[in-house]
Each structure stands twice: as C-alpha cells, then as structure tokens.
Amino acid sequence: MMLTHLRRFASSPPSCGVGYRTCGPAKPVPRCAWPVLRASATAIVVAGLLAGCGKPDMGNEWFPLRAGYEQALAVSYQTDEPREPEEWIMRVREPSVFQDQPVAVRHHSAGVSYYLKADELGVRRVAIRTDIDDQATPDEEPLWVLKAPYAVGSEWTTTTVPYLLQRKNEHPRDLKYTHRAQMTWRIESVDDTVTLANGRQLKPCLRVVGLARLNLYTDPVNGFSDVPLLSREWYCKGEGLVKLEREERVPAGFMTGGKLMAELVR
C-alpha cells in the first residue's frame, strides 16, 4: 500500500494550479506542494525501514518494537465478583506515519492499536486507534511508557483511570468512565529476575511502580477515602513487558475493587 502511494506521487506530481513541470530546468517548488513533499518524504523513510534487511526495531532493549514481534499474556483477576481469566495478544505491526513522523504500532487483541515513539528520552504513546476507527486519535500529551534514564529513581507521571473499581448499585458501574487520576511512576529496580509460570527465568528486568489516589465516597462509615491505585510492571531486556499487577482495593461498602495480574506465557 505504501509503495503504491509513492509510485502515484512519482508519476504525476501535483500542479497546484500553476505551471509545475516534472522535468527540465530546476525551479522553486510551489509552496502548496510542501505538505505533499513532506508526506512523501516521510513515507519514503518508512518504506526504507520496511525494505531494509530484517525487521527494524523502532523501540529499545527494554521495549522492543520490531514489526512482527508478538507476546501473549495470561490475565487473571482477584475481585469481589468473579471474572473469567483472559489472554491478551500484543503484536507489533508494520511501522506507520502519524503527523508526518514514523511511529511503531502495537496492537492489543482487545481491538486497540497504540502509536509509539522511542528515542533517547524514552518510550511514549502519541496516539491511539480502535479497530473501528478510520484514523488515530492523538493523545492530549505524550503518555510515557518508560522514561530515560533507565536507572533506579527515575520518575514520571501519566494520567490513569481505575481499571477495576465498580459501583455496586449505580450506573455506569465502571469508574473508568467517570474518574481520572495522576499516577507517579518510579523505576525501583534495574536487575530484577522474573520467573514465569513455566519456570523460565528472565533477567535483567526493570521493576516500575506507579501510584495514584482517588478521593471517593466509599461508604457512610468511612465517608470519603483516598483509594490507592497501585501498578507494578516488569520490563525485561530483549523481551519488553513480561508481567504486570494492578491493585485497586476499596473499603467494603458502595464499591468493589480487586487485583489484576498478567504474565507472559509465550
């Protein structure tokens, strides 16, 4: 698709309504052609990546973003109301172009694609697109996945929503539709070892911990309470995200919470 797009521009450059010649003496490029040339140049960069030897990795050693790279995570829940276990498939698709910049595309089996950029500053999400969307929606501000330097003590913040908190008798039940919080992340270790369920050991791994709080009216006895949202994530060298935990515990009353656990299985 991308190469076809390039051939179309090469065979019939836009005239922009003026005498734009495709050959002969060089002339200044009409201003109205600049956006097209920028888009074409960016497309050439992506096409070059795709045509290169092997699969280019647009990520880094802690978060690979090599086209075709796939991970399967087994997901389980500990909640007041039983939930069936799941399996998430995360697959890196071919690079794309977003806002004139090459980006990696990581697709979640839930039907969502994440547009990601990695550089010396870290790995961040810049846009999101569901499978039913025609175009990606840019994030209001970049959402950091990992931020350099990859050393103990590095911190950053992102906006999060509660994944597990639910109202017992009100609608919508899920608080993720109505509440947001600022989560502070911190790299707490750079040399963890993760032992998977099949006995495989992965190391070294970053252990990243995030903490946010939501002030909620949980019940008549406790009134308003600061409910902690706690995330733990492990990123192993050469593998990426291999394990995560999310805890959202709430006093018994008007709401329910629990714990989510996901771990690499293949």
mmCIF file of N, CA, C and O in Angstrom, residues 58-125:
data_model
loop_
_atom_site.group_PDB
_atom_site.id
_atom_site.type_symbol
_atom_site.label_atom_id
_atom_site.label_comp_id
_atom_site.label_asym_id
_atom_site.label_seq_id
_atom_site.Cartn_x
_atom_site.Cartn_y
_atom_site.Cartn_z
ATOM 1 N N MET A 58 11.985 -0.333 16.224
ATOM 2 C CA MET A 58 11.761 1.081 16.494
ATOM 3 C C MET A 58 11.677 1.362 17.981
ATOM 4 O O MET A 58 11.360 2.474 18.398
ATOM 5 N N GLY A 59 11.945 0.337 18.805
ATOM 6 C CA GLY A 59 11.955 0.512 20.245
ATOM 7 C C GLY A 59 13.373 0.518 20.781
ATOM 8 O O GLY A 59 14.285 1.060 20.171
ATOM 9 N N ASN A 60 13.559 -0.103 21.947
ATOM 10 C CA ASN A 60 14.891 -0.231 22.526
ATOM 11 C C ASN A 60 14.992 -1.577 23.242
ATOM 12 O O ASN A 60 14.081 -2.402 23.159
ATOM 13 N N GLU A 61 16.100 -1.814 23.935
ATOM 14 C CA GLU A 61 16.327 -3.130 24.528
ATOM 15 C C GLU A 61 15.323 -3.470 25.624
ATOM 16 O O GLU A 61 15.070 -4.649 25.890
ATOM 17 N N TRP A 62 14.721 -2.469 26.244
ATOM 18 C CA TRP A 62 13.732 -2.726 27.300
ATOM 19 C C TRP A 62 12.309 -2.822 26.759
ATOM 20 O O TRP A 62 11.433 -3.352 27.437
ATOM 21 N N PHE A 63 12.092 -2.303 25.564
ATOM 22 C CA PHE A 63 10.745 -2.305 24.989
ATOM 23 C C PHE A 63 10.854 -2.486 23.474
ATOM 24 O O PHE A 63 10.763 -1.526 22.714
ATOM 25 N N PRO A 64 11.074 -3.710 23.012
ATOM 26 C CA PRO A 64 11.238 -3.949 21.567
ATOM 27 C C PRO A 64 9.979 -3.584 20.791
ATOM 28 O O PRO A 64 8.862 -3.862 21.227
ATOM 29 N N LEU A 65 10.177 -2.956 19.642
ATOM 30 C CA LEU A 65 9.065 -2.603 18.753
ATOM 31 C C LEU A 65 9.433 -3.018 17.323
ATOM 32 O O LEU A 65 9.396 -2.235 16.397
ATOM 33 N N ARG A 66 9.783 -4.273 17.200
ATOM 34 C CA ARG A 66 10.168 -4.853 15.926
ATOM 35 C C ARG A 66 8.925 -5.432 15.249
ATOM 36 O O ARG A 66 8.189 -6.218 15.848
ATOM 37 N N ALA A 67 8.659 -5.032 14.005
ATOM 38 C CA ALA A 67 7.465 -5.499 13.304
ATOM 39 C C ALA A 67 7.401 -7.024 13.323
ATOM 40 O O ALA A 67 8.374 -7.710 13.017
ATOM 41 N N GLY A 68 6.241 -7.553 13.709
ATOM 42 C CA GLY A 68 6.042 -8.994 13.789
ATOM 43 C C GLY A 68 6.245 -9.565 15.172
ATOM 44 O O GLY A 68 5.852 -10.715 15.437
ATOM 45 N N TYR A 69 6.853 -8.788 16.088
ATOM 46 C CA TYR A 69 7.089 -9.277 17.450
ATOM 47 C C TYR A 69 5.755 -9.414 18.176
ATOM 48 O O TYR A 69 4.937 -8.505 18.202
ATOM 49 N N GLU A 70 5.542 -10.583 18.783
ATOM 50 C CA GLU A 70 4.251 -10.881 19.414
ATOM 51 C C GLU A 70 4.452 -11.454 20.813
ATOM 52 O O GLU A 70 5.366 -12.243 21.050
ATOM 53 N N GLN A 71 3.597 -11.034 21.715
ATOM 54 C CA GLN A 71 3.588 -11.554 23.079
ATOM 55 C C GLN A 71 2.170 -11.962 23.453
ATOM 56 O O GLN A 71 1.206 -11.285 23.094
ATOM 57 N N ALA A 72 2.068 -13.060 24.205
ATOM 58 C CA ALA A 72 0.786 -13.488 24.764
ATOM 59 C C ALA A 72 0.898 -13.440 26.282
ATOM 60 O O ALA A 72 1.847 -13.984 26.857
ATOM 61 N N LEU A 73 -0.061 -12.772 26.936
ATOM 62 C CA LEU A 73 -0.071 -12.658 28.391
ATOM 63 C C LEU A 73 -1.332 -13.302 28.950
ATOM 64 O O LEU A 73 -2.440 -13.026 28.478
ATOM 65 N N ALA A 74 -1.146 -14.160 29.949
ATOM 66 C CA ALA A 74 -2.276 -14.745 30.661
ATOM 67 C C ALA A 74 -2.725 -13.768 31.740
ATOM 68 O O ALA A 74 -1.910 -13.279 32.532
ATOM 69 N N VAL A 75 -4.015 -13.480 31.761
ATOM 70 C CA VAL A 75 -4.562 -12.468 32.669
ATOM 71 C C VAL A 75 -5.539 -13.125 33.631
ATOM 72 O O VAL A 75 -6.431 -13.874 33.217
ATOM 73 N N SER A 76 -5.368 -12.852 34.916
ATOM 74 C CA SER A 76 -6.284 -13.375 35.931
ATOM 75 C C SER A 76 -6.701 -12.247 36.867
ATOM 76 O O SER A 76 -6.044 -11.200 36.938
ATOM 77 N N TYR A 77 -7.804 -12.485 37.573
ATOM 78 C CA TYR A 77 -8.384 -11.453 38.433
ATOM 79 C C TYR A 77 -8.666 -12.008 39.830
ATOM 80 O O TYR A 77 -9.055 -13.169 39.982
ATOM 81 N N GLN A 78 -8.475 -11.150 40.825
ATOM 82 C CA GLN A 78 -8.941 -11.409 42.189
ATOM 83 C C GLN A 78 -9.882 -10.264 42.548
ATOM 84 O O GLN A 78 -9.436 -9.176 42.910
ATOM 85 N N THR A 79 -11.168 -10.495 42.375
ATOM 86 C CA THR A 79 -12.155 -9.438 42.581
ATOM 87 C C THR A 79 -13.323 -9.956 43.405
ATOM 88 O O THR A 79 -13.508 -11.170 43.555
ATOM 89 N N ASP A 80 -14.091 -9.010 43.956
ATOM 90 C CA ASP A 80 -15.256 -9.388 44.763
ATOM 91 C C ASP A 80 -16.269 -10.160 43.931
ATOM 92 O O ASP A 80 -16.928 -11.071 44.430
ATOM 93 N N GLU A 81 -16.395 -9.788 42.675
ATOM 94 C CA GLU A 81 -17.265 -10.507 41.758
ATOM 95 C C GLU A 81 -16.393 -11.303 40.797
ATOM 96 O O GLU A 81 -15.539 -10.726 40.130
ATOM 97 N N PRO A 82 -16.552 -12.613 40.716
ATOM 98 C CA PRO A 82 -15.668 -13.458 39.894
ATOM 99 C C PRO A 82 -15.613 -12.983 38.435
ATOM 100 O O PRO A 82 -16.617 -12.586 37.855
ATOM 101 N N ARG A 83 -14.409 -13.034 37.889
ATOM 102 C CA ARG A 83 -14.205 -12.702 36.480
ATOM 103 C C ARG A 83 -13.403 -13.817 35.823
ATOM 104 O O ARG A 83 -12.468 -14.362 36.416
ATOM 105 N N GLU A 84 -13.766 -14.137 34.598
ATOM 106 C CA GLU A 84 -13.084 -15.196 33.872
ATOM 107 C C GLU A 84 -11.665 -14.753 33.477
ATOM 108 O O GLU A 84 -11.440 -13.583 33.173
ATOM 109 N N PRO A 85 -10.703 -15.680 33.498
ATOM 110 C CA PRO A 85 -9.352 -15.340 33.021
ATOM 111 C C PRO A 85 -9.377 -15.010 31.537
ATOM 112 O O PRO A 85 -10.284 -15.422 30.810
ATOM 113 N N GLU A 86 -8.374 -14.274 31.093
ATOM 114 C CA GLU A 86 -8.287 -13.846 29.701
ATOM 115 C C GLU A 86 -6.884 -14.104 29.169
ATOM 116 O O GLU A 86 -5.960 -14.427 29.935
ATOM 117 N N GLU A 87 -6.735 -13.925 27.874
ATOM 118 C CA GLU A 87 -5.416 -13.917 27.246
ATOM 119 C C GLU A 87 -5.322 -12.693 26.357
ATOM 120 O O GLU A 87 -6.179 -12.482 25.499
ATOM 121 N N TRP A 88 -4.294 -11.905 26.576
ATOM 122 C CA TRP A 88 -4.052 -10.730 25.751
ATOM 123 C C TRP A 88 -2.939 -11.038 24.761
ATOM 124 O O TRP A 88 -1.893 -11.588 25.128
ATOM 125 N N ILE A 89 -3.162 -10.684 23.508
ATOM 126 C CA ILE A 89 -2.133 -10.816 22.479
ATOM 127 C C ILE A 89 -1.685 -9.422 22.075
ATOM 128 O O ILE A 89 -2.493 -8.602 21.645
ATOM 129 N N MET A 90 -0.408 -9.165 22.229
ATOM 130 C CA MET A 90 0.172 -7.885 21.851
ATOM 131 C C MET A 90 1.103 -8.127 20.667
ATOM 132 O O MET A 90 2.073 -8.901 20.772
ATOM 133 N N ARG A 91 0.820 -7.479 19.531
ATOM 134 C CA ARG A 91 1.622 -7.704 18.324
ATOM 135 C C ARG A 91 2.047 -6.366 17.737
ATOM 136 O O ARG A 91 1.224 -5.440 17.604
ATOM 137 N N VAL A 92 3.313 -6.279 17.390
ATOM 138 C CA VAL A 92 3.838 -5.073 16.748
ATOM 139 C C VAL A 92 3.591 -5.183 15.247
ATOM 140 O O VAL A 92 4.052 -6.127 14.596
ATOM 141 N N ARG A 93 2.838 -4.230 14.721
ATOM 142 C CA ARG A 93 2.551 -4.212 13.292
ATOM 143 C C ARG A 93 3.628 -3.431 12.544
ATOM 144 O O ARG A 93 4.572 -2.919 13.140
ATOM 145 N N GLU A 94 3.452 -3.333 11.233
ATOM 146 C CA GLU A 94 4.423 -2.591 10.438
ATOM 147 C C GLU A 94 4.408 -1.111 10.849
ATOM 148 O O GLU A 94 3.372 -0.589 11.263
ATOM 149 N N PRO A 95 5.551 -0.427 10.734
ATOM 150 C CA PRO A 95 5.584 0.999 11.072
ATOM 151 C C PRO A 95 4.566 1.792 10.257
ATOM 152 O O PRO A 95 4.206 1.413 9.143
ATOM 153 N N SER A 96 4.105 2.886 10.838
ATOM 154 C CA SER A 96 3.148 3.748 10.161
ATOM 155 C C SER A 96 3.651 5.185 10.231
ATOM 156 O O SER A 96 4.746 5.453 10.732
ATOM 157 N N VAL A 97 2.845 6.097 9.723
ATOM 158 C CA VAL A 97 3.166 7.529 9.769
ATOM 159 C C VAL A 97 2.049 8.242 10.509
ATOM 160 O O VAL A 97 0.866 8.048 10.212
ATOM 161 N N PHE A 98 2.425 9.042 11.491
ATOM 162 C CA PHE A 98 1.441 9.838 12.226
ATOM 163 C C PHE A 98 1.990 11.242 12.391
ATOM 164 O O PHE A 98 3.088 11.431 12.903
ATOM 165 N N GLN A 99 1.215 12.213 11.915
ATOM 166 C CA GLN A 99 1.628 13.612 11.961
ATOM 167 C C GLN A 99 3.038 13.792 11.387
ATOM 168 O O GLN A 99 3.911 14.418 11.986
ATOM 169 N N ASP A 100 3.232 13.208 10.198
ATOM 170 C CA ASP A 100 4.467 13.327 9.431
ATOM 171 C C ASP A 100 5.672 12.676 10.100
ATOM 172 O O ASP A 100 6.820 12.956 9.717
ATOM 173 N N GLN A 101 5.432 11.809 11.092
ATOM 174 C CA GLN A 101 6.538 11.152 11.770
ATOM 175 C C GLN A 101 6.339 9.635 11.740
ATOM 176 O O GLN A 101 5.220 9.148 11.916
ATOM 177 N N PRO A 102 7.434 8.863 11.513
ATOM 178 C CA PRO A 102 7.303 7.409 11.581
ATOM 179 C C PRO A 102 7.046 6.963 13.021
ATOM 180 O O PRO A 102 7.660 7.482 13.959
ATOM 181 N N VAL A 103 6.128 6.041 13.198
ATOM 182 C CA VAL A 103 5.791 5.531 14.523
ATOM 183 C C VAL A 103 5.672 4.016 14.466
ATOM 184 O O VAL A 103 5.390 3.426 13.424
ATOM 185 N N ALA A 104 5.890 3.380 15.613
ATOM 186 C CA ALA A 104 5.630 1.955 15.753
ATOM 187 C C ALA A 104 4.166 1.779 16.143
ATOM 188 O O ALA A 104 3.575 2.641 16.812
ATOM 189 N N VAL A 105 3.579 0.661 15.725
ATOM 190 C CA VAL A 105 2.169 0.393 16.025
ATOM 191 C C VAL A 105 2.080 -0.934 16.779
ATOM 192 O O VAL A 105 2.444 -1.987 16.244
ATOM 193 N N ARG A 106 1.616 -0.861 18.011
ATOM 194 C CA ARG A 106 1.480 -2.065 18.849
ATOM 195 C C ARG A 106 -0.013 -2.337 19.040
ATOM 196 O O ARG A 106 -0.738 -1.520 19.606
ATOM 197 N N HIS A 107 -0.454 -3.491 18.559
ATOM 198 C CA HIS A 107 -1.880 -3.814 18.558
ATOM 199 C C HIS A 107 -2.226 -4.753 19.697
ATOM 200 O O HIS A 107 -1.555 -5.759 19.939
ATOM 201 N N HIS A 108 -3.298 -4.409 20.411
ATOM 202 C CA HIS A 108 -3.827 -5.215 21.511
ATOM 203 C C HIS A 108 -5.014 -6.019 20.986
ATOM 204 O O HIS A 108 -5.840 -5.508 20.226
ATOM 205 N N SER A 109 -5.108 -7.273 21.410
ATOM 206 C CA SER A 109 -6.178 -8.147 20.925
ATOM 207 C C SER A 109 -7.567 -7.666 21.319
ATOM 208 O O SER A 109 -8.562 -8.141 20.770
ATOM 209 N N ALA A 110 -7.651 -6.710 22.231
ATOM 210 C CA ALA A 110 -8.947 -6.129 22.587
ATOM 211 C C ALA A 110 -9.464 -5.216 21.494
ATOM 212 O O ALA A 110 -10.588 -4.712 21.578
ATOM 213 N N GLY A 111 -8.644 -4.976 20.452
ATOM 214 C CA GLY A 111 -9.090 -4.160 19.334
ATOM 215 C C GLY A 111 -8.594 -2.731 19.369
ATOM 216 O O GLY A 111 -9.262 -1.827 18.871
ATOM 217 N N VAL A 112 -7.408 -2.533 19.938
ATOM 218 C CA VAL A 112 -6.850 -1.189 20.061
ATOM 219 C C VAL A 112 -5.402 -1.194 19.583
ATOM 220 O O VAL A 112 -4.638 -2.113 19.904
ATOM 221 N N SER A 113 -5.027 -0.179 18.815
ATOM 222 C CA SER A 113 -3.643 -0.004 18.381
ATOM 223 C C SER A 113 -3.049 1.218 19.066
ATOM 224 O O SER A 113 -3.689 2.271 19.147
ATOM 225 N N TYR A 114 -1.822 1.055 19.550
ATOM 226 C CA TYR A 114 -1.117 2.138 20.214
ATOM 227 C C TYR A 114 0.017 2.614 19.312
ATOM 228 O O TYR A 114 0.827 1.810 18.845
ATOM 229 N N TYR A 115 0.065 3.910 19.069
ATOM 230 C CA TYR A 115 1.112 4.507 18.243
ATOM 231 C C TYR A 115 2.223 4.990 19.175
ATOM 232 O O TYR A 115 1.984 5.843 20.034
ATOM 233 N N LEU A 116 3.428 4.469 18.968
ATOM 234 C CA LEU A 116 4.518 4.678 19.912
ATOM 235 C C LEU A 116 5.759 5.239 19.234
ATOM 236 O O LEU A 116 6.062 4.915 18.089
ATOM 237 N N LYS A 117 6.482 6.069 19.994
ATOM 238 C CA LYS A 117 7.771 6.596 19.551
ATOM 239 C C LYS A 117 8.794 6.318 20.645
ATOM 240 O O LYS A 117 8.501 6.458 21.828
ATOM 241 N N ALA A 118 9.982 5.919 20.211
ATOM 242 C CA ALA A 118 11.077 5.680 21.149
ATOM 243 C C ALA A 118 12.299 6.458 20.688
ATOM 244 O O ALA A 118 12.635 6.473 19.494
ATOM 245 N N ASP A 119 12.956 7.125 21.634
ATOM 246 C CA ASP A 119 14.190 7.852 21.338
ATOM 247 C C ASP A 119 15.018 7.913 22.606
ATOM 248 O O ASP A 119 14.781 7.140 23.552
ATOM 249 N N GLU A 120 15.974 8.829 22.636
ATOM 250 C CA GLU A 120 16.856 8.912 23.800
ATOM 251 C C GLU A 120 16.132 9.351 25.071
ATOM 252 O O GLU A 120 16.651 9.185 26.173
ATOM 253 N N LEU A 121 14.928 9.896 24.922
ATOM 254 C CA LEU A 121 14.157 10.334 26.092
ATOM 255 C C LEU A 121 13.344 9.201 26.709
ATOM 256 O O LEU A 121 12.938 9.291 27.871
ATOM 257 N N GLY A 122 13.071 8.156 25.928
ATOM 258 C CA GLY A 122 12.283 7.042 26.427
ATOM 259 C C GLY A 122 11.278 6.558 25.396
ATOM 260 O O GLY A 122 11.408 6.842 24.199
ATOM 261 N N VAL A 123 10.274 5.849 25.863
ATOM 262 C CA VAL A 123 9.213 5.314 25.013
ATOM 263 C C VAL A 123 7.906 5.968 25.429
ATOM 264 O O VAL A 123 7.553 5.975 26.611
ATOM 265 N N ARG A 124 7.174 6.506 24.450
ATOM 266 C CA ARG A 124 5.936 7.199 24.783
ATOM 267 C C ARG A 124 4.871 6.893 23.734
ATOM 268 O O ARG A 124 5.176 6.636 22.567
ATOM 269 N N ARG A 125 3.634 6.918 24.194
ATOM 270 C CA ARG A 125 2.498 6.767 23.283
ATOM 271 C C ARG A 125 2.063 8.144 22.820
ATOM 272 O O ARG A 125 1.943 9.069 23.624
#
